[in-house]
Amino acid sequence: MEDQEGGDPLNEFTNGSSWALAGGTDPVSDTVNYFFDRESAILSEFDWNLQPNHTEEIERCDELDRTDTRPDLARTFSVSESSAGAAACGSGSVASSIPGGSADVLISNPLIPSSSREDTLEKSTGSGGKPSEIPSKVRYKGQKRIRQPRFAFMTKSEVDHLEDGYRWRKYGQKAVKNSPFPRSYYRCTNSKCTVKKMVERSSEDSTIVITTYEGQHCHHRVGFPRGGFINHEAAFAGQLAPSAFQFHSPGIQLHTQIPPSITQSKQVVVDSRKLPEPSPQFPTDEGLLGDIVPPGIRNR
DNA sequence: CGTATTTGACCTGCGC
DNA sequence: GCGCAGGTCAAATACG
């Protein structure tokens, strides 16, 4: 647990970053640096500020987790109108890590208004909670959904659900239009965490898995990718990526290879071509992950 | 038996 | 207003 955020990730990526993944002494830290480098480049591209508070927020939330297991308590501050895409459990601003090593990066607008029914529902019931007396269908009405910031990336992988150090509960699967592959919906199993992710395969290239994170984890991962059981890239994406979108969206669209079907309307796509050229290969876990699709050089 | 997954139904948002 | 597609719920089922 504690080792997952052992150091200030921001310091790590601002200080010593290394693109030499393969030759690194620690593939994990290399991965960290890799991501942070890329994120730094991306965020600076848009003149976004990085606020190194993520560790504190997570610890705060973890503390809550230890001291109080009531789901309602945590959910009460899950989303607010002014959260501007803040995380589910904390409003902390953090530097996100964009997993550029795996794919192009897509950034969703943090303030996409939708429906807040899910938040409302989760407060009252939760996925595993006892049913409320009020039918959910009734509670849907009159609610506004505040879409949390989204973060999507593509990974070339044979497995759909990439391990990222968190535990996820699948709560839905949906056929996607114009795609032969269904989209799976996952929610973080942490009772205080409202992070979700969607996983689907690219309709154009079935070997590419598109993972979309929504929200920000308020707790540590359950494990850390040292034992080789975790997809590093996904881990950092899941942990850090969404938080980037607390910053103002520049509202520009430069480049994307992620199908619009998964991102809804408003989105910002970071032009990965402006990023430092990544290593075409990326450490993978158990060989499940194939070649990570590097931004800008895919399909060459 | 507790937890996770599956899956059909339902709701919301959006485009026309 | 209508229809479609995305997203979620929750009961049923599977699994360890």
Short mmCIF file of N, CA, C and O (backbone and C1' of nucleotides) in Angstrom, two decimals, chain A residues 118 140 171 174 177 183 187 196, chain C residues 4-11:
data_model
loop_
_atom_site.label_atom_id
_atom_site.label_comp_id
_atom_site.label_asym_id
_atom_site.label_seq_id
_atom_site.Cartn_x
_atom_site.Cartn_y
_atom_site.Cartn_z
N GLU A 118 -26.22 8.39 -11.28
CA GLU A 118 -25.36 7.34 -10.74
C GLU A 118 -24.83 7.75 -9.39
O GLU A 118 -24.70 6.94 -8.49
N TYR A 140 -34.06 8.43 -10.57
CA TYR A 140 -33.32 8.92 -11.71
C TYR A 140 -33.75 10.34 -12.06
O TYR A 140 -32.97 11.15 -12.48
N TYR A 171 -19.98 -4.05 -13.87
CA TYR A 171 -21.40 -3.79 -13.61
C TYR A 171 -22.22 -3.68 -14.86
O TYR A 171 -23.43 -3.45 -14.81
N LYS A 174 -22.15 -3.66 -22.73
CA LYS A 174 -23.06 -3.10 -23.72
C LYS A 174 -22.47 -3.26 -25.11
O LYS A 174 -21.29 -3.03 -25.32
N LYS A 177 -22.28 0.44 -30.95
CA LYS A 177 -22.65 0.62 -32.34
C LYS A 177 -21.38 0.68 -33.20
O LYS A 177 -20.38 1.27 -32.82
N ARG A 183 -18.67 -3.32 -25.03
CA ARG A 183 -17.97 -2.46 -24.08
C ARG A 183 -18.31 -2.93 -22.67
O ARG A 183 -19.47 -3.14 -22.34
N ARG A 187 -16.49 -0.70 -12.16
CA ARG A 187 -16.48 0.26 -11.08
C ARG A 187 -15.47 -0.20 -10.05
O ARG A 187 -15.32 -1.39 -9.79
N LYS A 196 -14.72 4.81 -12.36
CA LYS A 196 -15.22 3.78 -13.27
C LYS A 196 -14.27 3.68 -14.45
O LYS A 196 -13.49 4.57 -14.72
P DC C 4 -35.10 3.64 -33.75
"O5'" DC C 4 -33.59 4.00 -33.33
"C5'" DC C 4 -32.92 5.04 -34.04
"C4'" DC C 4 -31.67 5.43 -33.29
"C3'" DC C 4 -30.87 4.25 -32.76
"O3'" DC C 4 -29.51 4.41 -33.10
"C1'" DC C 4 -31.33 5.79 -31.01
P DA C 5 -28.56 3.18 -33.09
"O5'" DA C 5 -27.56 3.57 -31.90
"C5'" DA C 5 -26.97 4.87 -31.92
"C4'" DA C 5 -26.42 5.19 -30.54
"C3'" DA C 5 -25.64 4.05 -29.89
"O3'" DA C 5 -24.38 4.53 -29.47
"C1'" DA C 5 -27.28 4.90 -28.41
P DG C 6 -23.40 3.57 -28.75
"O5'" DG C 6 -23.35 4.24 -27.29
"C5'" DG C 6 -23.20 5.65 -27.20
"C4'" DG C 6 -23.38 6.10 -25.77
"C3'" DG C 6 -22.55 5.34 -24.74
"O3'" DG C 6 -22.06 6.28 -23.79
"C1'" DG C 6 -24.83 5.14 -24.19
P DG C 7 -20.98 5.84 -22.74
"O5'" DG C 7 -21.87 5.51 -21.46
"C5'" DG C 7 -22.65 6.54 -20.89
"C4'" DG C 7 -23.52 5.99 -19.78
"C3'" DG C 7 -22.82 5.09 -18.76
"O3'" DG C 7 -23.03 5.63 -17.47
"C1'" DG C 7 -24.86 4.12 -19.49
P DT C 8 -22.31 4.98 -16.22
"O5'" DT C 8 -23.52 4.19 -15.53
"C5'" DT C 8 -24.70 4.91 -15.17
"C4'" DT C 8 -25.76 3.96 -14.68
"C3'" DT C 8 -25.31 3.00 -13.59
"O3'" DT C 8 -26.06 3.26 -12.41
"C1'" DT C 8 -26.60 1.91 -15.27
P DC C 9 -25.80 2.42 -11.11
"O5'" DC C 9 -27.12 1.52 -11.09
"C5'" DC C 9 -28.36 2.15 -11.39
"C4'" DC C 9 -29.47 1.10 -11.43
"C3'" DC C 9 -29.45 0.11 -10.27
"O3'" DC C 9 -30.77 -0.05 -9.78
"C1'" DC C 9 -29.36 -1.05 -12.34
P DA C 10 -31.02 -0.52 -8.31
"O5'" DA C 10 -31.33 -2.07 -8.52
"C5'" DA C 10 -32.32 -2.45 -9.44
"C4'" DA C 10 -32.23 -3.93 -9.73
"C3'" DA C 10 -31.87 -4.79 -8.51
"O3'" DA C 10 -32.60 -6.01 -8.57
"C1'" DA C 10 -30.36 -5.20 -10.23
P DA C 11 -33.16 -6.62 -7.22
"O5'" DA C 11 -33.76 -7.99 -7.76
"C5'" DA C 11 -34.53 -8.00 -8.96
"C4'" DA C 11 -34.12 -9.17 -9.84
"C3'" DA C 11 -33.95 -10.50 -9.09
"O3'" DA C 11 -34.57 -11.54 -9.85
"C1'" DA C 11 -31.95 -9.96 -10.26
#
